[in-house]
Structure formats: structure tokens, C-alpha cells
CSV table of C-alpha atoms in Angstrom, one decimal:
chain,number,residue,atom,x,y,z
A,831,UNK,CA,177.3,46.2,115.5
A,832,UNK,CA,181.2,47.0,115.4
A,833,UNK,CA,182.4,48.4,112.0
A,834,UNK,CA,185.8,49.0,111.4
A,835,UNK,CA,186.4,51.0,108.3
A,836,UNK,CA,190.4,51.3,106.4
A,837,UNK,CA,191.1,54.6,104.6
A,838,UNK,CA,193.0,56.6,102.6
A,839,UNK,CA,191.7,60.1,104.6
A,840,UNK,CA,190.4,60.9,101.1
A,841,UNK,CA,186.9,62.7,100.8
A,842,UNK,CA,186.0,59.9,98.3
A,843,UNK,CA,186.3,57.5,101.0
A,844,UNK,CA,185.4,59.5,103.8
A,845,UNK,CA,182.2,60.0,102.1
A,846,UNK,CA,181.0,57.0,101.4
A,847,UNK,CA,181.1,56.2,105.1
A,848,UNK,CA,178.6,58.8,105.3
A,849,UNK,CA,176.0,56.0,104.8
A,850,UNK,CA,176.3,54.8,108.4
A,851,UNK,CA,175.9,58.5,109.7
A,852,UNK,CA,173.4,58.2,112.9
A,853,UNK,CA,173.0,54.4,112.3
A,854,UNK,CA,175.7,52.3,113.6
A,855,UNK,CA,179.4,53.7,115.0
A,856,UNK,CA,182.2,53.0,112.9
A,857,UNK,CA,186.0,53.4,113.7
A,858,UNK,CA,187.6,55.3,111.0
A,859,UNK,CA,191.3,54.8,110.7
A,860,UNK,CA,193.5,56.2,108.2
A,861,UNK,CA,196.1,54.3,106.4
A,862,UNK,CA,199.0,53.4,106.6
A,863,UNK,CA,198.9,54.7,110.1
A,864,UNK,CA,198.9,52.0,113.0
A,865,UNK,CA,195.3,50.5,113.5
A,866,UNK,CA,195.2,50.0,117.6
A,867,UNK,CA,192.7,47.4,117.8
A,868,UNK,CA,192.6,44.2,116.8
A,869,UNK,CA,190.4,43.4,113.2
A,870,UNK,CA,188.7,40.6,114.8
A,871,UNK,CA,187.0,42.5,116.9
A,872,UNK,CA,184.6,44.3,114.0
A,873,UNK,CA,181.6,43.0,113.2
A,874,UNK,CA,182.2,44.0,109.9
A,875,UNK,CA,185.5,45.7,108.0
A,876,UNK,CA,185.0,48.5,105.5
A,877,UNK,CA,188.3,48.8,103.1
A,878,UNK,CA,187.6,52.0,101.4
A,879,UNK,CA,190.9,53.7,99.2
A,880,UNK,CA,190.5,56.2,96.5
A,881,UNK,CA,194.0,56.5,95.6
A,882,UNK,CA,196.5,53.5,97.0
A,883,UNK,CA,200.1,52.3,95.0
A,884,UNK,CA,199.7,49.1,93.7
A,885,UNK,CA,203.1,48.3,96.3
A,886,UNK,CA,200.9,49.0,98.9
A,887,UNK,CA,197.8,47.9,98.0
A,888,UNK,CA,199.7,44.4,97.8
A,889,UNK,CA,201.3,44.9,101.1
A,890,UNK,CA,197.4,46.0,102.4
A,891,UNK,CA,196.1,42.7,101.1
A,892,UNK,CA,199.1,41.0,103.1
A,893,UNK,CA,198.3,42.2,106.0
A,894,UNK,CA,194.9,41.6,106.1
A,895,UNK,CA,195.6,37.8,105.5
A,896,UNK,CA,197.9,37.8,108.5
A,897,UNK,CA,195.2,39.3,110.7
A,898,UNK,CA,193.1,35.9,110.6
A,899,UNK,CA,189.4,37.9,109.6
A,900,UNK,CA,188.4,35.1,107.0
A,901,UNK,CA,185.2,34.8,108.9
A,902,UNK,CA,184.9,38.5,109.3
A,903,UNK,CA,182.4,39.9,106.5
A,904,UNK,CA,184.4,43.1,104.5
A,905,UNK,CA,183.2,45.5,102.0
A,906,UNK,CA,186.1,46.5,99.2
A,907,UNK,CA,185.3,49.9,97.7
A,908,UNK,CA,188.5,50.3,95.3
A,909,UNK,CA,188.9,52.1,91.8
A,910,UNK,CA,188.3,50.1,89.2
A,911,UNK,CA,192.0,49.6,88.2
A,912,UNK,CA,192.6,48.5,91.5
A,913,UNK,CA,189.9,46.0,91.5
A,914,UNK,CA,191.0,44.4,88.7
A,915,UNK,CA,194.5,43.5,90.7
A,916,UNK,CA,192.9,42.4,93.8
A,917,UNK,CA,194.5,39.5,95.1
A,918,UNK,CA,191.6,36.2,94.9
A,919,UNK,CA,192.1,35.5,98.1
A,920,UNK,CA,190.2,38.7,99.6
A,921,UNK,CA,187.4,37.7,96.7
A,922,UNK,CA,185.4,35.4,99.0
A,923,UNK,CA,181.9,34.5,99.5
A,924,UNK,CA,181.6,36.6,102.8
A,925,UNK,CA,183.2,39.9,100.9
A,926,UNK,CA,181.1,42.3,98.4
A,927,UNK,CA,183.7,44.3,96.3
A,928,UNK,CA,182.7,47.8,95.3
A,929,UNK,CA,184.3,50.3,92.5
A,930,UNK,CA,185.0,54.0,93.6
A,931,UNK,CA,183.6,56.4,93.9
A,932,UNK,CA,180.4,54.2,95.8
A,933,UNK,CA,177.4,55.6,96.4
A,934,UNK,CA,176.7,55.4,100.0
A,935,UNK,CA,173.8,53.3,99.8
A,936,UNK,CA,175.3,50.8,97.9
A,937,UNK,CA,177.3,50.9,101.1
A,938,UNK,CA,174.5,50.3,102.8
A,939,UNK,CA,173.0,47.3,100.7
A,940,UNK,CA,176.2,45.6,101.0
A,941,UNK,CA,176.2,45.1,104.8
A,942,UNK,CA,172.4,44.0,104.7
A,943,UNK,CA,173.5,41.0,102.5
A,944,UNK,CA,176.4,40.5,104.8
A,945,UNK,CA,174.8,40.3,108.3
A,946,UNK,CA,171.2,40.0,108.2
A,947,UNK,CA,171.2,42.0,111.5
A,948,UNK,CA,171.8,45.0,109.9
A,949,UNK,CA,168.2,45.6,108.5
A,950,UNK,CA,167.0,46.6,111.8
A,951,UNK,CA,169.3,48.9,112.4
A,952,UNK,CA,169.3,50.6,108.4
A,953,UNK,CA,165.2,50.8,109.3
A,954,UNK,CA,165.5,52.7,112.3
A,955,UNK,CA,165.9,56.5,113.0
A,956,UNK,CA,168.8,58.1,112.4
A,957,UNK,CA,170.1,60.0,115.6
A,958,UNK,CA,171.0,63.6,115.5
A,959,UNK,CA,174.0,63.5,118.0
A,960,UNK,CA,175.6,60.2,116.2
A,961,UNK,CA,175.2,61.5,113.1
A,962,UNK,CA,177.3,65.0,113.8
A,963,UNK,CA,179.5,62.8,115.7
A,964,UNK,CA,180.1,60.6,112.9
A,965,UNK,CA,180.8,63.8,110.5
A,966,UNK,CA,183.1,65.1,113.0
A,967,UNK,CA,185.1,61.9,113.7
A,968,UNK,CA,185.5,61.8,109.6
A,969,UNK,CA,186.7,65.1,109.1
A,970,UNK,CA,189.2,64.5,112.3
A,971,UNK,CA,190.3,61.5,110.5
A,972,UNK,CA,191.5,63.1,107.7
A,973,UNK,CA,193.0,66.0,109.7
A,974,UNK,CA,195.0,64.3,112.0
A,975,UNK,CA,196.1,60.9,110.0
A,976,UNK,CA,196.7,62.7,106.5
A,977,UNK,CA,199.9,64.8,105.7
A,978,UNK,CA,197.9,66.0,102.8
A,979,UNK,CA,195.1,67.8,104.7
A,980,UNK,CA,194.8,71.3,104.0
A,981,UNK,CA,193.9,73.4,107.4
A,982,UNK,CA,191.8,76.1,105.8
A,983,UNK,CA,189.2,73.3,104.3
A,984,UNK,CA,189.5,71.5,108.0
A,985,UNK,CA,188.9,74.7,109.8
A,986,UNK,CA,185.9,75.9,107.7
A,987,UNK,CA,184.7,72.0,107.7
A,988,UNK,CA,185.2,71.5,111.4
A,989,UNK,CA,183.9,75.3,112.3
A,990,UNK,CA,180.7,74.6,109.9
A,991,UNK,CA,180.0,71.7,112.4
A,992,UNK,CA,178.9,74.3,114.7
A,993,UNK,CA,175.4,74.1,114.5
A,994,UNK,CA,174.9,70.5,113.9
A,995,UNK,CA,176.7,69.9,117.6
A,996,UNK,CA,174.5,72.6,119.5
A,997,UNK,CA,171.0,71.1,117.4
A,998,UNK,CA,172.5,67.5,118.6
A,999,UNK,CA,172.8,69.0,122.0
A,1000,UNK,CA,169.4,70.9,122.5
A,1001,UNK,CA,167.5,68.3,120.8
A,1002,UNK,CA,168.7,65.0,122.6
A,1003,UNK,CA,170.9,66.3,125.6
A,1004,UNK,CA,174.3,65.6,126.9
A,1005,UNK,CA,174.0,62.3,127.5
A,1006,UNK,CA,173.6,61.0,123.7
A,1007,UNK,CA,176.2,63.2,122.6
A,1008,UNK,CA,178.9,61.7,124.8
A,1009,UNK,CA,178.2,58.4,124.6
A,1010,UNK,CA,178.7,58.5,120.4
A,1011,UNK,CA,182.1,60.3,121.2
A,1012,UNK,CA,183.1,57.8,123.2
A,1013,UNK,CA,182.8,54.9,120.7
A,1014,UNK,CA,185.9,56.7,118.6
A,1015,UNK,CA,189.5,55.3,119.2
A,1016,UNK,CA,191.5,58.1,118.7
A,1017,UNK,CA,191.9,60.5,121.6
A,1018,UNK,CA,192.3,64.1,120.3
A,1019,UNK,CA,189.3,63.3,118.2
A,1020,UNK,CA,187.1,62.2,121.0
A,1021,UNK,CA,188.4,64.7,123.3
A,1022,UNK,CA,187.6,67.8,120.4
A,1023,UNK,CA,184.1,66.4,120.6
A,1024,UNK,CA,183.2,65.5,124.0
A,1025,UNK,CA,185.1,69.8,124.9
A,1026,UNK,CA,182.9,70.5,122.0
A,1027,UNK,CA,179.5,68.7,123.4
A,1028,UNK,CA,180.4,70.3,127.4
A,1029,UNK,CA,181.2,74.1,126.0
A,1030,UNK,CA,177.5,73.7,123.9
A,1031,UNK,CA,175.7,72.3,127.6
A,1032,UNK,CA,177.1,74.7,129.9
A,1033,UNK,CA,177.2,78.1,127.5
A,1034,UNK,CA,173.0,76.9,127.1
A,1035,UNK,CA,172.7,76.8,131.1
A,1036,UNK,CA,174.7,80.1,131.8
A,1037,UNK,CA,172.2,81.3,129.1
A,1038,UNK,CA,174.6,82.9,126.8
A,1039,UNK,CA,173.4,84.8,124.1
A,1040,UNK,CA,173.3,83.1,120.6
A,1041,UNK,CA,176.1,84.6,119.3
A,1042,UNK,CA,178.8,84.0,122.1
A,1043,UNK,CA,177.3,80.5,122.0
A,1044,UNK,CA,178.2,79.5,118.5
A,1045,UNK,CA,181.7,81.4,119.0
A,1046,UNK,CA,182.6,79.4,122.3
A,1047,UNK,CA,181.1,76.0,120.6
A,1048,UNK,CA,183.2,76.4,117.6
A,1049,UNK,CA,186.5,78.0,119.6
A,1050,UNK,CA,185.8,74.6,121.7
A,1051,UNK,CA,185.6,72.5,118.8
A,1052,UNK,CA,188.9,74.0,116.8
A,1053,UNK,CA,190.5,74.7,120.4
A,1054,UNK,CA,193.2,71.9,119.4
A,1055,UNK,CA,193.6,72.2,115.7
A,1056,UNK,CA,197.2,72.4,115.8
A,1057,UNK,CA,197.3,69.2,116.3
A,1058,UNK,CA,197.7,68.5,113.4
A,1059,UNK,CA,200.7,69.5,113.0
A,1060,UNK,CA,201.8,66.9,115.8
A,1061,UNK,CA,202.8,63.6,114.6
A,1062,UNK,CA,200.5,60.7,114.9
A,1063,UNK,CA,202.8,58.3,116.7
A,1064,UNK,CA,203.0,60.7,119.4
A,1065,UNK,CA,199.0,61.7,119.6
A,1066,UNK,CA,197.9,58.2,120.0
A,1067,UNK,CA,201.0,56.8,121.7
A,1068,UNK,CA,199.8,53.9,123.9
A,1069,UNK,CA,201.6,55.1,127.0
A,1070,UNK,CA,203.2,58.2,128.6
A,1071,UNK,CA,205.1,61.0,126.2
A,1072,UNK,CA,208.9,60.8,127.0
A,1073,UNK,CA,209.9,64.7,127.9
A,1074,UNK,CA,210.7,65.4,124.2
A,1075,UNK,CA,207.1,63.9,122.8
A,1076,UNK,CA,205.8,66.1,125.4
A,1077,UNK,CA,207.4,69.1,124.2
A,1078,UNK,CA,206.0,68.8,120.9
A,1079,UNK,CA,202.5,68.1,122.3
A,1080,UNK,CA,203.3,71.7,124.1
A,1081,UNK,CA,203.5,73.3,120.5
A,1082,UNK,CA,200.0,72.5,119.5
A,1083,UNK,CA,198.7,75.9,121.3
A,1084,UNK,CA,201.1,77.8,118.7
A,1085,UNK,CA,200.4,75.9,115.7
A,1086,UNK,CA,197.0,75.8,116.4
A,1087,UNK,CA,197.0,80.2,116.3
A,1088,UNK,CA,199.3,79.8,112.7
A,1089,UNK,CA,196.5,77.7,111.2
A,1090,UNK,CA,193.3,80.0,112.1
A,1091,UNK,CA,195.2,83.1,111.4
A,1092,UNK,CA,195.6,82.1,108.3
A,1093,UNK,CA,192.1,80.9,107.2
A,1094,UNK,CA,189.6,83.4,105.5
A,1095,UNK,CA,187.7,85.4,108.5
A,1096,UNK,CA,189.0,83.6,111.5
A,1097,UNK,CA,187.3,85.0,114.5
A,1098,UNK,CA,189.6,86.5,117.5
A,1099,UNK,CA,188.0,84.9,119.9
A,1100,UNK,CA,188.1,81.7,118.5
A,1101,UNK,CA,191.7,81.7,117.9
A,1102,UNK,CA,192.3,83.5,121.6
A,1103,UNK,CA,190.6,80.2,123.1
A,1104,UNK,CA,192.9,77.8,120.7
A,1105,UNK,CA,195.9,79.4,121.8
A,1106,UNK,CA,195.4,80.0,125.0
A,1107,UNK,CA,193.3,77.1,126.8
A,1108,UNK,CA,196.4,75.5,128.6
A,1109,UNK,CA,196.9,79.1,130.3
A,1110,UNK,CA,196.6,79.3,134.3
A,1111,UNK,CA,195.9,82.2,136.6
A,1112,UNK,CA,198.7,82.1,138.4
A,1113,UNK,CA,201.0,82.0,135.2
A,1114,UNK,CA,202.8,78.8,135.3
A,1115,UNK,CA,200.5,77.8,131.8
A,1116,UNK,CA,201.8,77.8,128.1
A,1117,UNK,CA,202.4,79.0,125.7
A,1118,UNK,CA,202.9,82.7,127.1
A,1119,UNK,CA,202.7,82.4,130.4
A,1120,UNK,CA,199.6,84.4,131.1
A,1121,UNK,CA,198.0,85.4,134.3
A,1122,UNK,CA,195.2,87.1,136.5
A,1123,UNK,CA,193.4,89.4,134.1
A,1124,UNK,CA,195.0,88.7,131.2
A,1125,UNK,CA,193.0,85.8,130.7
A,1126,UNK,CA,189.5,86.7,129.2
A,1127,UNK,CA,186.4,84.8,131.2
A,1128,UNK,CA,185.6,82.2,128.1
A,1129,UNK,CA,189.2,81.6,127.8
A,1130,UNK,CA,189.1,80.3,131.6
A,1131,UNK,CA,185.7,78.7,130.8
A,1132,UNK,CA,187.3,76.2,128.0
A,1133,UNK,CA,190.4,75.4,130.1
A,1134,UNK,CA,188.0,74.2,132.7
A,1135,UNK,CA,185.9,71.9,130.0
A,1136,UNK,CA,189.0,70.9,128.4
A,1137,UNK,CA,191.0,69.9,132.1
A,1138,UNK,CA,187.4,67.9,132.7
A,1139,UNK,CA,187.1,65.6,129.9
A,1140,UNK,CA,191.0,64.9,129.8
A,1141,UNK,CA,190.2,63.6,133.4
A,1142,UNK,CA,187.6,61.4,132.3
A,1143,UNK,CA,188.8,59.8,129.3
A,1144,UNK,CA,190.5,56.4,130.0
A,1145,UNK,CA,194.2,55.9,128.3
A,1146,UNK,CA,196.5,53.5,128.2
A,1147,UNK,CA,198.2,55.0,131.1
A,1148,UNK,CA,195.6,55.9,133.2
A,1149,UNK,CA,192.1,55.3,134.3
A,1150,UNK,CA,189.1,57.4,133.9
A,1151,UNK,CA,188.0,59.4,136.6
A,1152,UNK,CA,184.4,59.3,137.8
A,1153,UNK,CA,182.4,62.7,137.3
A,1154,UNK,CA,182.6,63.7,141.0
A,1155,UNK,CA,186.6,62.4,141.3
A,1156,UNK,CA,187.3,64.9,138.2
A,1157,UNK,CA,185.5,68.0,139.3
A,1158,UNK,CA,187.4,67.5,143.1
A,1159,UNK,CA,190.4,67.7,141.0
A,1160,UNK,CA,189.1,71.0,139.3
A,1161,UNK,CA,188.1,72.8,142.8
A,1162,UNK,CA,191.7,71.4,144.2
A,1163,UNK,CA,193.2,73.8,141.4
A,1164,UNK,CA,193.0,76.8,143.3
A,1165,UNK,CA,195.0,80.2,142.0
A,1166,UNK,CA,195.2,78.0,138.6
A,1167,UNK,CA,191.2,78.1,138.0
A,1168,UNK,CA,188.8,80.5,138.4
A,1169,UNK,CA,187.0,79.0,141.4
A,1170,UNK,CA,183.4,81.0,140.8
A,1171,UNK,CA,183.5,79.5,137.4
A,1172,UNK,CA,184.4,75.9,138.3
A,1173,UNK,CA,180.8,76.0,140.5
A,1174,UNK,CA,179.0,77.9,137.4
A,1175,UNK,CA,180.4,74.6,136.4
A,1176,UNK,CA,178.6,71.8,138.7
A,1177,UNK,CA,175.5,72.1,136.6
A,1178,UNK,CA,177.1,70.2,134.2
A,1179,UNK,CA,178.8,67.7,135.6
A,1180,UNK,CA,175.6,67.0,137.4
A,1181,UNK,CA,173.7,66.0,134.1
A,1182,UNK,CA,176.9,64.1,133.2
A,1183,UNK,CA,176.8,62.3,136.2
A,1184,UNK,CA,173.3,61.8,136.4
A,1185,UNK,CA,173.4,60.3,132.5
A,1186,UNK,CA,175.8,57.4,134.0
A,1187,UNK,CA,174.0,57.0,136.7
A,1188,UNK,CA,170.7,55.8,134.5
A,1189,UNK,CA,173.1,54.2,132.1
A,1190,UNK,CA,174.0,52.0,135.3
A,1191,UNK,CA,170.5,51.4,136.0
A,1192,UNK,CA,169.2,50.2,132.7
């Protein structure tokens, strides 16, 4: 089952998607930011707004008309002042309207009566790695598509996720764990998560004691944070940056150093591997240009992950490489990479390729 939820980024409406958490994937997008995909694609459309003008809220309901989804079932959550002005022609027989704030099982109830289908699925185990993934995408939502979000509350939210990814991880393996990423639309979101899911893997196999584990998990998840600060036209451009997009991109490293500096107890390491993952050995990397020894070991580790799962994520521009196509790229970057690391490396993208290989089989 596709859902395809419409939000404000607030935590009101953020949290009442919590009620498909582990059960069904759900593309979160952030108003009045672009929504890439096409509505009739969902299964089922989610409208969920805590605070939306009344100007707006018409030109929503506008939209929507013009997108052709009268056969598409939608849930409404809407305060109740906003209700009251909702235009008749979103209150039809295949749409259940519900007032903020909604308590997610409400949520919940509301799709049952909508596609029958969906009682199977409420019925079923939840899954551990969906469900942190799901928390994650949210909180990525609101970080990247709001100009509201604050960075400390997303820092502590995002590093807080810590656990939940490396429980996801040891209890149901790799394999889970990337395929819930790679249901999200947004790129920097699924990217944080699937660098997040391979730092977790590989610091387990290397045996890394508990403690560097959680740092190098969360520095992986936070690693680009600064992103945030990069518009979203630009992050989720449907084709190749233009030299000046690109230069912006380049800032994240910075921006993302700014923002943990100034949260409450930011860890050095942490903000070492956000601001300096795009480094390279032999100095040509950003933002300072470091080389050789300057470069701490779990530094080089992340740019390795993070150089990986850029390889294998589709875009618009580009194809996905296959596990074995992206790691030959990785050993072809000699005097960038650490070479000894990149094989400490294989043991992972092993179990990632063996996971798509039994995919392909079933």
C-alpha cells in the first residue's frame, strides 16, 4: 500500500503519522514545497496541516482538484476552524475528515474504512527497522522542508535516534533496514539513513567497542545536518547542480560544524566526521583541504560509507550502481581512500550484495 501524506513539517502533524510507524511506508512531504511524484500514484493521500492560512488552504484545495485523485481515498486532519471552511468538493464519500490534533489511531481507523486491505496490514507486526525509519524520515521532513526548524531540537531528535537504528540493525540485519530507506523520496533523507544503517553494520563487524559505536552511528546519521541550511530546490533538484547550486551544496560541511557546535554537549567527534567527511588523503577534499594524517581513521571510515551509498542511489541524472560496480569505484580511488579500510570494507558490501541477490530470487 502507497500512502502519500501532505504537511505542514509541524510536530502535530508529523505525529499523527506516527500511526503507520513499522506498518506501511508513507512519503512525507512538506508543504508548500514541490511534491515530485504524481498523487495518483498513492494508494491513499494523508492531508495533515496544523497551522495553514486560509489563502492557502484554498489554493491547497485547488490544487488537489487539478490533480484528478477523485477516486483516490484521503484522510483530512485540519483544525477545527479550518474544517469548517473546507471547500465541499474535498467532502466526498471516499474522504474521512479529521480535526487536529488526531490521535493516531483514529488515523488508523480511518484508512481501515477506506481500503479494506488495510486490516491486514494494521494486524500484523510492526517491524523494528521500518518503524526507526519512519521516525527518522519524519524528523528529516521537518528539517530539511521547514524554514522554521530549530537545529538544536533536530540534532538532539535525530542523535536520540541512535539506538533505535543500531537495535533495527542487530535485530533484523542490513537488509530490512535498507530496503525501508529506500521507499523515501527525498535524497539527503534516504542517503542520512542508508550512511546511518552501513556505519551501524560495519562498526558491529570491525567489533568496535560500544561506545565508539553509538558515536560513529550518530556522527553518520548527523554527518550532513547542514543541509539544512541548503535550499530545497537545490537538494532535490531533478537533474545536475549548475556550478553555483553546487557551490552551495559544498557549504553543507561548514554549516553542518555551526549547527552542532552550538547544541548543548555536542560530541567532537561527531562534529569532526560532519565537517570533515568530503575530505581526501591526498588533499584535493573540502572544506579544508586536509590530508595524510590529518584525517582521523573514523573520519576516513564515513567518507568511504558515505561515497558508497551516493553510488548506489538512483537520481534523475544517473543510475544506481550495482554493489560490486560501486565498491570498484571505491578501490579505483587510490591516494584519495584509505585502501586497507576500503577491504575492512567488503564485509559489508558482501551482505548488501547478498540481500539483493535473495531479493532477486524470491
Amino acid at each position: 500500500m502507497k500512502v502519500l501524506a501532505l504537511t505542514d513539517g509541524s510536530v502535530q502533524a508529523l505525529q499523527a503519522l506516527s500511526a503507520f510507524d513499522g506498518l506501511v511506508a508513507v512519503n512525507t512531504h512538506v508543504l508548500p514545497n514541490r511534491v515530485p511524484q504524481p498523487l495518483r500514484d498513492a494508494d491513499i493521500v494523508v492531508i495533515a496541516l496544523a497551522s495553514f492560512p486560509g489563502s492557502s488552504l484554498n489554493k491547497m484545495v485547488g490544487w488537489l482538484l487539478s490533480q484528478r485523485i477523485e477516486s483516490i481515498p484521503r484522510i483530512i486532519c485540519l483544525p477545527p476552524d479550518d474544517l469548517a471552511r473546507l471547500s465541499g468538493e474535498l467532502r466526498a464519500s471516499n474522504t474521512k475528515v479529521l480535526s487536529m490534533p488526531v490521535d493516531p489511531e483514529a488515523i488508523l481507523e480511518a484508512v481501515e474504512t477506506l481500503d479494506k486491505r488495510f486490516k491486514k496490514i494494521r494486524n500484523a507486526p510492526r517491524r523494528r527497522s521500518a518503524t526507526a525509519v519512519q521516525s527518522l524520515s519524519r524528523t528529516f521532513g521537518g528539517l530539511l522542508g521547514s524554514s522554521n526548524a530549530n537545529p538544536e531540537d533536530v540534532v538532539k531528535t535525530v542523535g536520540a535516534a541512535t539506538d533505535e537504528v543500531s537495535d533495527a540493525l542487530d535485530n533484523e540485519g542490513l537488509g530490512p533496514w535498507l530496503d525501508s530507506v529506500a521507499s523515501y523520496h527525498s535524497y539527503t533523507a534516504r542517503h542520512c539513513m542508508a550512511v546511518a544503517g552501513f556505519a551501524a553494520q560495519w562498526s558491529r563487524a570491525m567489533g568496535v567497542e560500544e561506545g565508539d559505536h553509538r558515536i560513529f552511528t550518530r556522527g553518520a546519521l548527523l554527518h550532513d545536518v547542514g543541509k539544512m541550511a541548503v535550499p530545497l530546490s537545490i537538494l532535490d533538484k531533478p537533474g545536475r547542480l549548475t556550478d553555483d547550486e553546487f557551490k552551495v551544496i559544498k557549504s553543507h560541511p561548514v554549516e553542518s560544524k555551526v549547527i552542532l557546535e552550538a547544541t548543548t554537549d555536542a560530541d567532537p567527534l561527531v562534529i569532526d566526521l560532519a565537517y570533515h567527511h568530503h575530505e581526501m588523503l591526498d588533499g584535493s577534499g573540502y572544506p579544508e583541504g586536509l590530508s595524510g594524517d590529518q584525517i582521523n581513521d573514523m573520519v576516513r571510515c564515513l567518507t568511504i560509507i558515505d561515497i558508497y551509498s551516493a553510488l548506489i542511489d538512483a537520481r534523475s541524472y544517473k543510475a544506481s550502481m550495482t554493489p560490486d560496480e560501486a565498491y570498484a569505484e571505491l578501490q579505483s580511488m587510490r591516494g584519495k581512500l584509505d585502501l586497507d579500510l576500503v577491504g575492512a570494507f567488503s564485509v559489508v558490501v558482501e551482505e548488501h550484495k547478498q540481500h539483493l541477490l535473495r531479493e532477486k530470487a524470491a
